[in-house]
PDB file of C-alpha atoms in Angstrom:
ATOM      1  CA  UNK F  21     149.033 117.488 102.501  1.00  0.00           C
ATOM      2  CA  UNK F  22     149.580 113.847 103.071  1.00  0.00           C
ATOM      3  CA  UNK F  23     147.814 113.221  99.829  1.00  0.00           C
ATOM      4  CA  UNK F  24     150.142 115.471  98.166  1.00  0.00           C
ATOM      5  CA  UNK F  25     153.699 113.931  99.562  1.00  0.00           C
ATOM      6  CA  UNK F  26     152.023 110.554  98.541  1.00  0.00           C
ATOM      7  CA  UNK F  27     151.673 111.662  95.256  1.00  0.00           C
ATOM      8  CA  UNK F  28     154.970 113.339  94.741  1.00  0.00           C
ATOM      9  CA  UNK F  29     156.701 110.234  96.410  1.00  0.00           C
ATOM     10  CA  UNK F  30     155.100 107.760  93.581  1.00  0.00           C
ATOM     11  CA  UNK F  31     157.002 105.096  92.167  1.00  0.00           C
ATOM     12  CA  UNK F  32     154.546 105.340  88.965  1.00  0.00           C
ATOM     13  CA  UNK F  33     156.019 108.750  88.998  1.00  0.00           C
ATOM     14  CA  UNK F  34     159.717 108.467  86.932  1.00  0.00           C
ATOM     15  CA  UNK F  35     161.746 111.509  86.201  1.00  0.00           C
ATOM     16  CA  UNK F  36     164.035 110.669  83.316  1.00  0.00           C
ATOM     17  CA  UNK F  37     166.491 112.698  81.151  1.00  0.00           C
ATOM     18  CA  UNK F  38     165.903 111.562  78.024  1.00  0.00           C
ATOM     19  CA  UNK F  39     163.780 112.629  75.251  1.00  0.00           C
ATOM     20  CA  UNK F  40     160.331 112.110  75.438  1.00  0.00           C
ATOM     21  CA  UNK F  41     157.965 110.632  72.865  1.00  0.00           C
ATOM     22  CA  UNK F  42     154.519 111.779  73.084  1.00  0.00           C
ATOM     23  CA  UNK F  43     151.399 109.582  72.640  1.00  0.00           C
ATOM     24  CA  UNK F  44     151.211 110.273  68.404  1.00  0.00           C
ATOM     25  CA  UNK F  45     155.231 109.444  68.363  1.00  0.00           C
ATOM     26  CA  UNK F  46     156.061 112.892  67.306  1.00  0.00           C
ATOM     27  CA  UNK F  47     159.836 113.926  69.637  1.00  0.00           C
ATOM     28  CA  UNK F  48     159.341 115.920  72.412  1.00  0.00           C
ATOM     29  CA  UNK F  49     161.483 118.548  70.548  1.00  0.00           C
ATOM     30  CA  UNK F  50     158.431 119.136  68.089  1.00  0.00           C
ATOM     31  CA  UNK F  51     156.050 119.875  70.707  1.00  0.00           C
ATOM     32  CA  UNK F  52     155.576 123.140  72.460  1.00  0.00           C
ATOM     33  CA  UNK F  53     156.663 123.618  76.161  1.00  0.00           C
ATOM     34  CA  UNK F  54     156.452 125.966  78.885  1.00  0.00           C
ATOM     35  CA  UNK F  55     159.376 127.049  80.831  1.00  0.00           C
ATOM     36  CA  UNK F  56     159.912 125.978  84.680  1.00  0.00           C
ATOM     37  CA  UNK F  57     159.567 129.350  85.693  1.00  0.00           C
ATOM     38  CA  UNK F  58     157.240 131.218  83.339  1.00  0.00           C
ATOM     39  CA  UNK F  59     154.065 132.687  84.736  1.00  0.00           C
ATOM     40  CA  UNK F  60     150.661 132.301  82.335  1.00  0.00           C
ATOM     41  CA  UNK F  61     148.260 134.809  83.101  1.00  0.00           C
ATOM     42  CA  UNK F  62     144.360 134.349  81.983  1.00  0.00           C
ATOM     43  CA  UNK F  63     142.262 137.588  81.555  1.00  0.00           C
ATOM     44  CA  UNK F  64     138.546 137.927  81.088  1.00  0.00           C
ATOM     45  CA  UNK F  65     136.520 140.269  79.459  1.00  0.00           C
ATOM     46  CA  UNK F  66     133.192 141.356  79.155  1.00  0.00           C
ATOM     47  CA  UNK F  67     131.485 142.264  76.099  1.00  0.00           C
ATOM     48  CA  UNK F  68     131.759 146.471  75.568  1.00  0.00           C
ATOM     49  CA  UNK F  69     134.623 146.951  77.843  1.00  0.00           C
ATOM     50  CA  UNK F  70     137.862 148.120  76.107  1.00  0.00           C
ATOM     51  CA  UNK F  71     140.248 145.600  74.582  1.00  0.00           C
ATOM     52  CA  UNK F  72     144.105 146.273  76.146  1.00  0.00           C
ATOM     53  CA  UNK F  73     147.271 145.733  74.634  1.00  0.00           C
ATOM     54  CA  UNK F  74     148.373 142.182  75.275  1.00  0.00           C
ATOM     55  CA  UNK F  75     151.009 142.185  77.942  1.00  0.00           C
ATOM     56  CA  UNK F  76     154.305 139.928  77.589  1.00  0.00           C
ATOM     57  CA  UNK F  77     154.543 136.687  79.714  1.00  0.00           C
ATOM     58  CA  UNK F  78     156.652 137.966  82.617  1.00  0.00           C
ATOM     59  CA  UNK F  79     159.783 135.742  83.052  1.00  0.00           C
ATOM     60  CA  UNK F  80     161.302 134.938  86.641  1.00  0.00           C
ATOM     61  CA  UNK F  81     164.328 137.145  85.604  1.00  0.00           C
ATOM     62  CA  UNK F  82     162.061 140.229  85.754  1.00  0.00           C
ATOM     63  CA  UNK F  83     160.585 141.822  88.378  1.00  0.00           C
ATOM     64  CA  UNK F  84     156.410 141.697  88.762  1.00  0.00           C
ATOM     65  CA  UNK F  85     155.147 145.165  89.359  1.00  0.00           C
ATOM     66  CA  UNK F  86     151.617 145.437  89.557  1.00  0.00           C
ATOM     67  CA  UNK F  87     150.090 147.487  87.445  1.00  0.00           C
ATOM     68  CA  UNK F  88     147.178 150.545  88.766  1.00  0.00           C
ATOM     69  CA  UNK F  89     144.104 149.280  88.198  1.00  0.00           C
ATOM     70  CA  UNK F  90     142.097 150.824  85.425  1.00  0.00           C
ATOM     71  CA  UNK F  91     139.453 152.851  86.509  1.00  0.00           C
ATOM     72  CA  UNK F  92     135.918 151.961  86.951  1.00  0.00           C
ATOM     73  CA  UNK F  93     134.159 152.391  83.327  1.00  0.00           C
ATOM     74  CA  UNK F  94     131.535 155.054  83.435  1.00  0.00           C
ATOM     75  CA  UNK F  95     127.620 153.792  84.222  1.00  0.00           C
ATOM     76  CA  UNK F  96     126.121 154.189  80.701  1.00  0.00           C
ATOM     77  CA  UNK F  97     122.425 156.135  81.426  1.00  0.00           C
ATOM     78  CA  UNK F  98     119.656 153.328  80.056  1.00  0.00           C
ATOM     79  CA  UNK F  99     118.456 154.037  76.960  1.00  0.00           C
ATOM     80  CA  UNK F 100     114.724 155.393  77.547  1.00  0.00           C
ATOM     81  CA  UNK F 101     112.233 154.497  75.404  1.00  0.00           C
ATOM     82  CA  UNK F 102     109.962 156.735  73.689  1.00  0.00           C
ATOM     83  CA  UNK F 103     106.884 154.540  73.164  1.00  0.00           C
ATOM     84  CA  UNK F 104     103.650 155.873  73.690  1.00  0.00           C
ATOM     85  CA  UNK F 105     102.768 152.614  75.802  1.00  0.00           C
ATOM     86  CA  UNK F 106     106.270 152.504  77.867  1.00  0.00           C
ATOM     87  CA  UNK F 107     106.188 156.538  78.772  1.00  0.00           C
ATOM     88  CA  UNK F 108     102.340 156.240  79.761  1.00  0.00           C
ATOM     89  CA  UNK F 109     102.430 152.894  81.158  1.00  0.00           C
ATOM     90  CA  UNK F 110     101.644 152.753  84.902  1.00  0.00           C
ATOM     91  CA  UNK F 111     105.050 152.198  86.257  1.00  0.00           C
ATOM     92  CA  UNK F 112     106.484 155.026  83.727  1.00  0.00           C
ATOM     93  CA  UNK F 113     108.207 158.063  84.064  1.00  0.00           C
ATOM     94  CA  UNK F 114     105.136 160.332  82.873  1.00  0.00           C
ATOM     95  CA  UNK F 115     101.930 159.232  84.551  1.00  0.00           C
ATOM     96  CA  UNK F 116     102.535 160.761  88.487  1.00  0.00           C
ATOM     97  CA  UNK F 117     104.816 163.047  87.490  1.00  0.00           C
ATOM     98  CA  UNK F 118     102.067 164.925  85.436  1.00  0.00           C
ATOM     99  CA  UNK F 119      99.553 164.220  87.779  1.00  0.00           C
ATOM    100  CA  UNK F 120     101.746 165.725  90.519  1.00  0.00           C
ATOM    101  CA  UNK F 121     102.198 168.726  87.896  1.00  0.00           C
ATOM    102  CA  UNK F 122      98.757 169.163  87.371  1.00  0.00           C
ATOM    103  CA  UNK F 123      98.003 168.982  91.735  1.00  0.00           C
ATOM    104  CA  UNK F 124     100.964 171.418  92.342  1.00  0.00           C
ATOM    105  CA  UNK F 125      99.505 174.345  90.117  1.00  0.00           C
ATOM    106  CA  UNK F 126      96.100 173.213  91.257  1.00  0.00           C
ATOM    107  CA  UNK F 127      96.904 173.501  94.857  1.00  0.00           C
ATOM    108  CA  UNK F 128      98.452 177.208  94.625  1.00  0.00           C
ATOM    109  CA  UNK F 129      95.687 177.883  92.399  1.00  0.00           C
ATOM    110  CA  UNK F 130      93.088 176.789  94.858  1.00  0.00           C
ATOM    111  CA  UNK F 131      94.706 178.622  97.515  1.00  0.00           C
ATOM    112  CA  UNK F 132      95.321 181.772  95.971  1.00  0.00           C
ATOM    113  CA  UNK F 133      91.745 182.139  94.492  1.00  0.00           C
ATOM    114  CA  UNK F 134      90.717 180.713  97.553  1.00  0.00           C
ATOM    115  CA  UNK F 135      92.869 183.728  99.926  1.00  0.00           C
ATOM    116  CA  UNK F 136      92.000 186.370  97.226  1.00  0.00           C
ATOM    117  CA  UNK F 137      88.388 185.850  96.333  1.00  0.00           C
ATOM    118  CA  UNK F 138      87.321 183.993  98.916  1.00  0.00           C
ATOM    119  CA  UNK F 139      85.921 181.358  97.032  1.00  0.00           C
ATOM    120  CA  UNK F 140      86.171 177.689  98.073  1.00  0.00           C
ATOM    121  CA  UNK F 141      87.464 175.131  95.749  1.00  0.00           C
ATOM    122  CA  UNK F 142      83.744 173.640  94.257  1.00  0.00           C
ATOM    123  CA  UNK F 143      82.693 177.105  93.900  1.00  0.00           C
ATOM    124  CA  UNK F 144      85.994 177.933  91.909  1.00  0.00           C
ATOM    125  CA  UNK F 145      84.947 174.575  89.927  1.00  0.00           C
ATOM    126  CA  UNK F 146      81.481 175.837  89.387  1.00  0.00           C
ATOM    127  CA  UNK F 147      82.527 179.650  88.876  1.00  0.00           C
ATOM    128  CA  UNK F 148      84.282 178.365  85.605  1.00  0.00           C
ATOM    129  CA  UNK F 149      86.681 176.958  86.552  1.00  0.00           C
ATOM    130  CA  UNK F 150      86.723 173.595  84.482  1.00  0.00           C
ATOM    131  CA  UNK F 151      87.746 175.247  81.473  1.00  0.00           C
ATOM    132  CA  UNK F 152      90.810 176.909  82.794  1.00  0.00           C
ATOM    133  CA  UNK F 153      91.610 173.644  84.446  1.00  0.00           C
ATOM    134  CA  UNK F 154      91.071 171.878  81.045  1.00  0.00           C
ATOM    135  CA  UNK F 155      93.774 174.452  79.127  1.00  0.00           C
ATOM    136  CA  UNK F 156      96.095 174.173  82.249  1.00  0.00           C
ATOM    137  CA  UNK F 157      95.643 170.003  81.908  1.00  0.00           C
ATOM    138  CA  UNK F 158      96.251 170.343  77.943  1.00  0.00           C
ATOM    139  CA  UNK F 159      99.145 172.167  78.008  1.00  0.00           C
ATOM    140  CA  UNK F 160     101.540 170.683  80.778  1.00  0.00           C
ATOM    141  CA  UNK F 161     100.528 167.487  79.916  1.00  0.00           C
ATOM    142  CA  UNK F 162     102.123 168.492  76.515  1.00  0.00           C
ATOM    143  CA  UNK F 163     104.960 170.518  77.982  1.00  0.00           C
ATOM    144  CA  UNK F 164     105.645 167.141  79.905  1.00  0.00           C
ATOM    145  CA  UNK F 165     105.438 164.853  77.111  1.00  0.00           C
ATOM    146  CA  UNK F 166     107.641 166.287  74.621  1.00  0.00           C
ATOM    147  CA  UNK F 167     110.770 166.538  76.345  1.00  0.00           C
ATOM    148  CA  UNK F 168     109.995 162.219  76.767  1.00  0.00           C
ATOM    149  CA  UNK F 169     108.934 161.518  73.690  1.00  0.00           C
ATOM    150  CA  UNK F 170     112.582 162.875  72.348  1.00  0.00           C
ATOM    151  CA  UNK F 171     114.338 160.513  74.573  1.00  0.00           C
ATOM    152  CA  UNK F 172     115.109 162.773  77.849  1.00  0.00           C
ATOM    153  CA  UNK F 173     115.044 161.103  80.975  1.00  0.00           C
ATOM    154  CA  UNK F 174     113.696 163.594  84.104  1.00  0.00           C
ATOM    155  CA  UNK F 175     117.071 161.910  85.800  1.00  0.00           C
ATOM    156  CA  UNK F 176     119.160 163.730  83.415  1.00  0.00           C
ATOM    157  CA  UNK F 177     118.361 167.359  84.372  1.00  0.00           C
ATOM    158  CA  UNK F 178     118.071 167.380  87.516  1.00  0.00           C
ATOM    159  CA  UNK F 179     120.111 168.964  89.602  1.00  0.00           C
ATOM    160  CA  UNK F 180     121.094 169.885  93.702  1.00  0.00           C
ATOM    161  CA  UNK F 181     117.806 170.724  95.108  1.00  0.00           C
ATOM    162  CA  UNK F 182     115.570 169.929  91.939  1.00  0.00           C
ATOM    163  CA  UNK F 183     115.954 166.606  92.005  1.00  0.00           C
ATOM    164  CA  UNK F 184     113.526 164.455  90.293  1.00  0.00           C
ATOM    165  CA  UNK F 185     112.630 162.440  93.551  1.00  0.00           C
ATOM    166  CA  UNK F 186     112.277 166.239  95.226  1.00  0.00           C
ATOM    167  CA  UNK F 187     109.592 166.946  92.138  1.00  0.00           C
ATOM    168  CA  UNK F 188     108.158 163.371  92.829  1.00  0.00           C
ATOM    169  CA  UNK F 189     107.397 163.955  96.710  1.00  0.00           C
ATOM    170  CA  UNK F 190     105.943 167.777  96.149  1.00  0.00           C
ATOM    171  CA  UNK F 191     103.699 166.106  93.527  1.00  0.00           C
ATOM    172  CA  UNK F 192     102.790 163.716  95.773  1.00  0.00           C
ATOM    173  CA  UNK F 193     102.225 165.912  98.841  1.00  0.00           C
ATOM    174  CA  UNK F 194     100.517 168.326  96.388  1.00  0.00           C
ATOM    175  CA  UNK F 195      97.830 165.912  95.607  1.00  0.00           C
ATOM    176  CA  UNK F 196      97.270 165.055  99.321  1.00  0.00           C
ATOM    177  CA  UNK F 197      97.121 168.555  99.953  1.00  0.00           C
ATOM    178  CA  UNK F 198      94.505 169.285  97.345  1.00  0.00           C
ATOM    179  CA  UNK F 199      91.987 166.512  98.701  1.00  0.00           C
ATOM    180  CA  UNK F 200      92.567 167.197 102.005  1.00  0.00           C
ATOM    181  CA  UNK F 201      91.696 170.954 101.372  1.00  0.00           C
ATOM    182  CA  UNK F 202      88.171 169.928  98.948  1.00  0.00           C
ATOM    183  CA  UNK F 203      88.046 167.209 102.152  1.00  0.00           C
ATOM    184  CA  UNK F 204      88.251 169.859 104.470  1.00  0.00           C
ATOM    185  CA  UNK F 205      85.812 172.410 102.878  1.00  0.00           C
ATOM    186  CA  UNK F 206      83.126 169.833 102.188  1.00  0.00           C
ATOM    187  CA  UNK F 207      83.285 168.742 106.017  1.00  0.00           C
ATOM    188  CA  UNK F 208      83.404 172.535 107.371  1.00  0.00           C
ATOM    189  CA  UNK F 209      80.889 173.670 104.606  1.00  0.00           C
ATOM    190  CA  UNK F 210      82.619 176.985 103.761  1.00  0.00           C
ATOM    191  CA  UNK F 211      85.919 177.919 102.637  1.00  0.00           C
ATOM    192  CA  UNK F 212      89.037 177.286 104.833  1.00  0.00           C
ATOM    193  CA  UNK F 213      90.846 180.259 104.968  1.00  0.00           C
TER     194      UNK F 213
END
C-alpha cells in the first residue's frame, strides 16, 4: 500500500488538461480511448464449445446483472475404435469380457451336467465335451465381437443392474468358480455334488 500512495503521489506523475501528443506526433484526438468508467471484459474459449453472441461493454450508467451460467456441455462418449489390435489388445474392452462369457456358460454348464448326470467336469471334457465347448467358444466369441467391431461400446447399453462392471465381476467370479470346482474335483477325486 505504501508503494502504491508513493506512486500515486509522484512528482514524475503530471496531470495536465491539455491535449496530448503521443510518441509518433499523431493528436490525442486521433487515437482511440477508453472511457473512465467503462468495464472491458475478456472471455476465453475452448476449441468445440459454442461461440455466444458478443455482449455490449456495460457502461456505469447501467446496471450489471449477472447473467445464469450456461449449463455444463454434455460429456461426449470417446470415440471407440474398431481395430482388430485395439479391441483384442490386452487392456481392451473384448479380451476378459469374453473370457468371462465363455467361464459363465461354462460354470452353469459344469454344474448342471455335473447335478444331472453326475459327471465331474474332466469326465464331461472327456465324454465329448471339447467339441461343444469349441461351438460354444466360436460363437460368443463372434456374438461378442460384432457388436465392437461396429463401434458399440459395452458402456453404452448397459443399464440399472446390468451394468458392464456387474458383467465384468460375474465373469470374473465365474472363472474363479470354474477352477476352483476342476480344483476341487481333482483334490476330492470324484465329483462335488
Amino acid at each position: 500500500m505504501a508503494a502504491m500512495q508513493s506512486i500515486i503521489s509522484s512528482p514524475m506523475i503530471r496531470m495536465t488538461t491539455r491535449s496530448r501528443v503521443n510518441q509518433f506526433t499523431t493528436p490525442a484526438v486521433y487515437m482511440p480511448s477508453l472511457r473512465r468508467n467503462a468495464t472491458l471484459r475478456v472471455r476465453s474459449m475452448a476449441e468445440g464449445e459454442p461461440k455466444e453472441q458478443p455482449i455490449e461493454p456495460v457502461t456505469s450508467a447501467s446496471p450489471v446483472t449477472p447473467s445464469p451460467p450456461p449449463p455444463p456441455p454434455k460429456p461426449r462418449a470417446p470415440k471407440v475404435s474398431t481395430k482388430f489390435s485395439d479391441v483384442m489388445a490386452f487392456g481392451g474392452p473384448a479380451p476378459e469380457r469374453i473370457n468371462g462369457r465363455l467361464a459363465m456358460i461354462g460354470f452353469v454348464a459344469a454344474m448342471a451336467v455335473e447335478v444331472a448326470r453326475g459327471q465331474g467336469v474332466f469326465e464331461q471334457i472327456s465324454d465329448g465335451g471339447v467339441p461343444w465347448f469349441l461351438g460354444t467358444s466360436v460363437v460368443f466369441t463372434l456374438a461378442s465381437l460384432v457388436p465392437l467391431f461396429q463401434g458399440v461400446s459395452v458402456e453404452s447399453k448397459s443399464k440399472g443392474l446390468m451394468t458392464s462392471d456387474a458383467e465384468l465381476w460375474n465373469g470374473r467370479l465365474a472363472m474363479l468358480g470354474l477352477i476352483a470346482l476342476a480344483f476341487t474335483e481333482y483334490v476330492k477325486g470324484g465329483t462335488l455334488v
